[in-house]
């Protein structure tokens, strides 16, 4: 059904209600980001002036320039954040794809129990398990390395990935697998050539959600399992710098926006693949 046809299904007052709800939602979601960005443009003297000015009177990017030169290793912190998040995402995809395919296509005893156990893992906060995780990382000998932040991230993100992708693969008709088997294809070939192209939107969703979660949860693991500056991701680096002295709010907001900007760019370019691949591979050539 085309978009104009879908719009015509609703009456004018229903459309007004829908758009008003969307606008209200976006206001609550975007307002903190807009305020934070405007704070980064204000000189420090305007932040606590009375009356408070929401729009900066003389906005500038001085806070960005000052922050970049005053925070030591800022660029390296961003690199570490991307390295950790990207590594977690890649490992999660490598493990989630075959696991989700197995849960979606093979019936075996205890499958439902395992899926329930995956959900149970998500009920535990990483903060609750910091002490046993610390002992585990120490026994592995990976404290003060990238692995100390990657391993827990992978462990906590995999359950969500399996649930998302196995649900998506279950919607793919089994007739496609059977047609491939009739042609002599193996299960691995069927997964790689038939299922993966169709499941690419679901895989993209898993990749984006894994990257976002990995990028967001770096602070607690890096603060607990790492004490070396060369392995610090951005959140811990900013905490280490701004937490030692008086907080310069405009520079802190500037650093935060520079830190999340690369992640937003990656998400922006990946989200266009959400629609593509819905029917790819569904037609036998």
Coordinates of C-alpha atoms in Angstrom, one line a residue:
X1 CA 0.0 0.0 0.0
X2 CA 1.4 3.4 -1.0
X3 CA 2.0 6.2 1.5
X4 CA -0.8 8.4 0.0
X5 CA -3.3 5.5 0.3
X6 CA -2.3 4.9 3.9
X7 CA -2.8 8.6 4.7
X8 CA -6.2 8.6 3.1
X9 CA -7.3 5.9 5.5
X10 CA -7.2 8.4 8.4
X11 CA -9.6 11.3 9.0
X12 CA -8.2 14.8 9.3
X13 CA -8.5 15.0 13.1
X14 CA -6.9 11.6 13.4
X15 CA -3.9 12.8 11.4
X16 CA -3.7 15.9 13.6
X17 CA -3.6 13.7 16.7
X18 CA -0.9 11.5 15.2
X19 CA 1.3 14.4 14.1
X20 CA 0.8 16.2 17.5
X21 CA 1.8 13.0 19.3
X22 CA 4.9 12.7 17.1
X23 CA 5.8 16.3 17.6
X24 CA 5.4 16.0 21.4
X25 CA 7.6 12.9 21.4
X26 CA 10.3 14.6 19.4
X27 CA 10.2 17.6 21.7
X28 CA 10.9 15.5 24.8
X29 CA 13.6 13.5 22.9
X30 CA 15.3 16.3 21.1
X31 CA 15.0 19.1 23.7
X32 CA 18.0 17.9 25.9
X33 CA 20.2 17.6 22.8
X34 CA 19.2 21.0 21.5
X35 CA 19.8 22.6 24.9
X36 CA 23.2 20.8 25.2
X37 CA 24.3 22.0 21.8
X38 CA 23.3 25.6 22.5
X39 CA 25.2 25.4 25.8
X40 CA 28.3 24.4 23.9
X41 CA 28.0 27.5 21.8
X42 CA 27.7 29.9 24.7
X43 CA 30.6 31.6 26.5
X44 CA 30.9 30.5 30.1
X45 CA 29.8 33.9 31.3
X46 CA 26.3 33.4 29.7
X47 CA 25.6 30.0 31.2
X48 CA 24.6 31.3 34.7
X49 CA 23.4 34.7 33.7
X50 CA 20.1 36.1 34.9
X51 CA 17.7 36.0 33.2
X52 CA 18.7 32.8 31.5
X53 CA 19.0 33.0 27.7
X54 CA 18.0 29.8 25.9
X55 CA 19.5 31.1 22.6
X56 CA 23.1 32.3 22.9
X57 CA 23.5 36.0 22.4
X58 CA 26.9 35.7 20.8
X59 CA 27.3 32.0 19.9
X60 CA 30.7 30.7 18.8
X61 CA 32.6 27.4 18.5
X62 CA 35.3 28.6 20.9
X63 CA 34.4 25.8 23.4
X64 CA 35.1 23.2 20.7
X65 CA 38.5 24.6 19.9
X66 CA 39.4 25.0 23.5
X67 CA 38.2 21.5 24.4
X68 CA 40.1 19.8 21.6
X69 CA 43.4 21.4 22.7
X70 CA 42.8 21.2 26.5
X71 CA 41.7 17.6 26.8
X72 CA 44.8 15.5 26.3
X73 CA 44.3 12.5 24.0
X74 CA 40.8 13.4 23.0
X75 CA 41.1 12.1 19.5
X76 CA 42.6 8.8 20.9
X77 CA 39.6 8.5 23.2
X78 CA 37.2 8.6 20.2
X79 CA 39.3 6.0 18.4
X80 CA 39.2 3.7 21.4
X81 CA 35.4 4.1 21.7
X82 CA 35.0 3.1 18.0
X83 CA 37.5 0.3 18.3
X84 CA 35.8 -1.2 21.3
X85 CA 32.2 -0.7 19.9
X86 CA 33.1 -1.9 16.4
X87 CA 34.9 -5.0 17.7
X88 CA 31.9 -5.9 19.9
X89 CA 29.5 -5.4 17.0
X90 CA 31.5 -7.6 14.7
X91 CA 31.9 -10.4 17.2
X92 CA 28.2 -10.2 18.1
X93 CA 27.2 -10.6 14.5
X94 CA 29.6 -13.5 13.9
X95 CA 28.1 -15.4 16.9
X96 CA 24.5 -14.2 16.6
X97 CA 23.8 -15.1 12.9
X98 CA 24.4 -18.9 13.2
X99 CA 22.8 -19.0 16.6
X100 CA 19.7 -17.2 15.5
X101 CA 19.5 -19.4 12.4
X102 CA 19.7 -22.5 14.6
X103 CA 16.9 -21.3 16.9
X104 CA 14.7 -20.3 14.0
X105 CA 15.2 -23.4 11.8
X106 CA 16.0 -26.4 14.1
X107 CA 13.7 -27.8 16.7
X108 CA 15.6 -29.2 19.6
X109 CA 14.8 -29.9 23.3
X110 CA 15.4 -26.9 25.5
X111 CA 15.3 -24.3 22.8
X112 CA 12.6 -22.3 24.6
X113 CA 14.4 -22.6 27.9
X114 CA 17.6 -21.3 26.3
X115 CA 15.8 -18.3 24.8
X116 CA 14.3 -17.6 28.2
X117 CA 17.7 -17.8 29.8
X118 CA 19.0 -15.2 27.2
X119 CA 16.2 -12.8 28.4
X120 CA 17.1 -13.5 32.0
X121 CA 20.7 -12.4 31.3
X122 CA 19.3 -9.0 30.2
X123 CA 17.6 -8.6 33.6
X124 CA 20.9 -8.3 35.3
X125 CA 22.6 -4.9 35.3
X126 CA 26.3 -4.9 34.5
X127 CA 26.9 -3.0 37.7
X128 CA 25.5 -6.0 39.7
X129 CA 28.1 -8.3 38.2
X130 CA 31.1 -6.0 38.3
X131 CA 32.9 -7.9 41.1
X132 CA 32.6 -11.4 39.6
X133 CA 33.4 -9.9 36.1
X134 CA 36.5 -8.3 37.6
X135 CA 37.7 -11.6 39.0
X136 CA 36.9 -13.3 35.7
X137 CA 38.9 -10.7 33.7
X138 CA 41.8 -10.9 36.2
X139 CA 41.8 -14.7 35.8
X140 CA 41.9 -14.3 32.0
X141 CA 44.8 -11.9 32.4
X142 CA 43.1 -9.2 30.3
X143 CA 42.8 -6.4 32.8
X144 CA 44.0 -3.1 31.4
X145 CA 43.5 -4.3 27.8
X146 CA 40.8 -3.8 25.2
X147 CA 39.6 -7.3 25.8
X148 CA 38.5 -6.5 29.3
X149 CA 35.9 -4.1 27.8
X150 CA 35.1 -6.2 24.7
X151 CA 34.3 -9.5 26.4
X152 CA 31.6 -8.3 28.9
X153 CA 30.1 -6.1 26.1
X154 CA 29.7 -9.1 23.8
X155 CA 28.3 -11.3 26.6
X156 CA 25.6 -8.8 27.5
X157 CA 24.6 -7.8 23.9
X158 CA 24.4 -11.3 22.3
X159 CA 21.1 -12.3 24.0
X160 CA 19.3 -9.2 22.4
X161 CA 20.9 -10.0 19.0
X162 CA 19.7 -13.6 19.1
X163 CA 16.2 -12.7 20.0
X164 CA 15.9 -10.0 17.4
X165 CA 17.4 -12.0 14.5
X166 CA 15.8 -15.3 15.3
X167 CA 12.4 -13.7 15.2
X168 CA 13.2 -12.1 11.9
X169 CA 14.5 -15.4 10.3
X170 CA 11.4 -17.3 11.5
X171 CA 9.3 -15.0 9.2
X172 CA 11.3 -16.2 6.2
X173 CA 9.4 -19.1 4.5
X174 CA 10.9 -22.5 5.0
X175 CA 10.1 -23.3 1.4
X176 CA 13.2 -21.3 0.4
X177 CA 15.4 -23.6 2.5
X178 CA 13.7 -26.7 1.1
X179 CA 14.2 -25.5 -2.4
X180 CA 17.9 -25.0 -1.8
X181 CA 18.2 -28.5 -0.3
X182 CA 16.5 -30.0 -3.3
X183 CA 19.1 -28.3 -5.5
X184 CA 21.8 -30.0 -3.4
X185 CA 22.8 -27.0 -1.3
X186 CA 24.2 -27.6 2.2
X187 CA 22.9 -25.9 5.3
X188 CA 25.9 -23.6 5.4
X189 CA 25.4 -22.6 1.7
X190 CA 21.7 -22.1 2.3
X191 CA 22.4 -19.8 5.2
X192 CA 25.0 -17.8 3.3
X193 CA 23.3 -17.6 -0.1
X194 CA 19.6 -17.7 0.7
X195 CA 18.9 -16.7 4.2
X196 CA 21.5 -14.0 4.8
X197 CA 20.5 -11.8 1.8
X198 CA 16.8 -11.8 2.9
X199 CA 17.7 -11.3 6.6
X200 CA 20.0 -8.4 5.9
X201 CA 17.6 -5.8 7.2
X202 CA 17.3 -7.8 10.5
X203 CA 21.1 -8.2 10.6
X204 CA 21.4 -4.4 10.1
X205 CA 19.1 -3.8 13.0
X206 CA 21.2 -6.1 15.2
X207 CA 24.4 -4.3 14.1
X208 CA 23.0 -0.8 14.8
X209 CA 21.5 -1.8 18.2
X210 CA 24.7 -3.6 19.2
X211 CA 26.9 -0.7 18.2
X212 CA 24.6 1.8 20.1
X213 CA 24.5 -0.4 23.2
X214 CA 28.3 -1.1 23.1
X215 CA 29.0 2.7 22.7
X216 CA 26.7 3.5 25.6
X217 CA 27.9 1.0 28.1
X218 CA 31.6 1.6 27.8
X219 CA 31.9 3.8 30.9
X220 CA 31.2 1.2 33.6
X221 CA 33.4 -1.5 32.2
X222 CA 36.3 0.8 31.2
X223 CA 36.2 2.5 34.6
X224 CA 36.4 -0.9 36.4
X225 CA 38.6 -3.0 34.2
X226 CA 41.1 -0.5 32.9
X227 CA 43.4 2.1 34.4
X228 CA 45.7 2.8 31.5
X229 CA 45.1 6.0 29.5
X230 CA 46.0 4.4 26.2
X231 CA 42.9 2.1 26.4
X232 CA 40.4 4.7 27.7
X233 CA 37.3 5.2 25.7
X234 CA 35.7 8.7 25.4
X235 CA 33.3 8.6 28.4
X236 CA 36.1 7.6 30.9
X237 CA 38.5 10.0 29.3
X238 CA 36.1 12.9 29.7
X239 CA 35.3 11.8 33.3
X240 CA 39.0 11.7 34.1
X241 CA 39.6 15.2 32.8
X242 CA 36.5 17.1 33.8
X243 CA 36.0 15.2 37.1
X244 CA 39.3 16.5 38.5
X245 CA 38.5 20.2 38.4
X246 CA 35.7 22.6 38.1
X247 CA 33.3 21.5 35.4
X248 CA 33.5 23.8 32.3
X249 CA 30.0 23.1 31.0
X250 CA 30.3 24.5 27.5
X251 CA 33.5 22.5 26.9
X252 CA 31.9 19.4 28.4
X253 CA 28.9 19.7 26.1
X254 CA 31.2 20.4 23.1
X255 CA 33.2 17.2 23.9
X256 CA 30.0 15.2 24.3
X257 CA 28.7 16.3 20.9
X258 CA 32.0 15.6 19.2
X259 CA 32.1 12.2 20.8
X260 CA 28.6 11.2 19.6
X261 CA 28.8 12.8 16.2
X262 CA 30.8 9.9 14.6
X263 CA 28.4 7.3 16.0
X264 CA 25.5 9.3 14.6
X265 CA 27.2 9.4 11.2
X266 CA 27.7 5.6 11.2
X267 CA 24.1 5.0 12.2
X268 CA 22.9 7.5 9.5
X269 CA 24.7 5.6 6.7
X270 CA 23.7 2.1 8.0
X271 CA 20.0 2.9 8.5
X272 CA 19.4 3.1 4.7
X273 CA 20.0 -0.6 4.5
X274 CA 17.1 -1.4 6.8
X275 CA 14.7 -1.5 3.9
X276 CA 17.0 -3.0 1.3
X277 CA 17.3 -6.7 1.1
X278 CA 13.7 -7.5 2.1
X279 CA 13.2 -9.6 -1.1
X280 CA 16.9 -10.1 -2.1
X281 CA 17.5 -13.8 -2.6
X282 CA 13.9 -14.7 -2.4
X283 CA 13.6 -15.4 -6.1
X284 CA 15.5 -18.4 -7.4
X285 CA 17.7 -17.4 -10.3

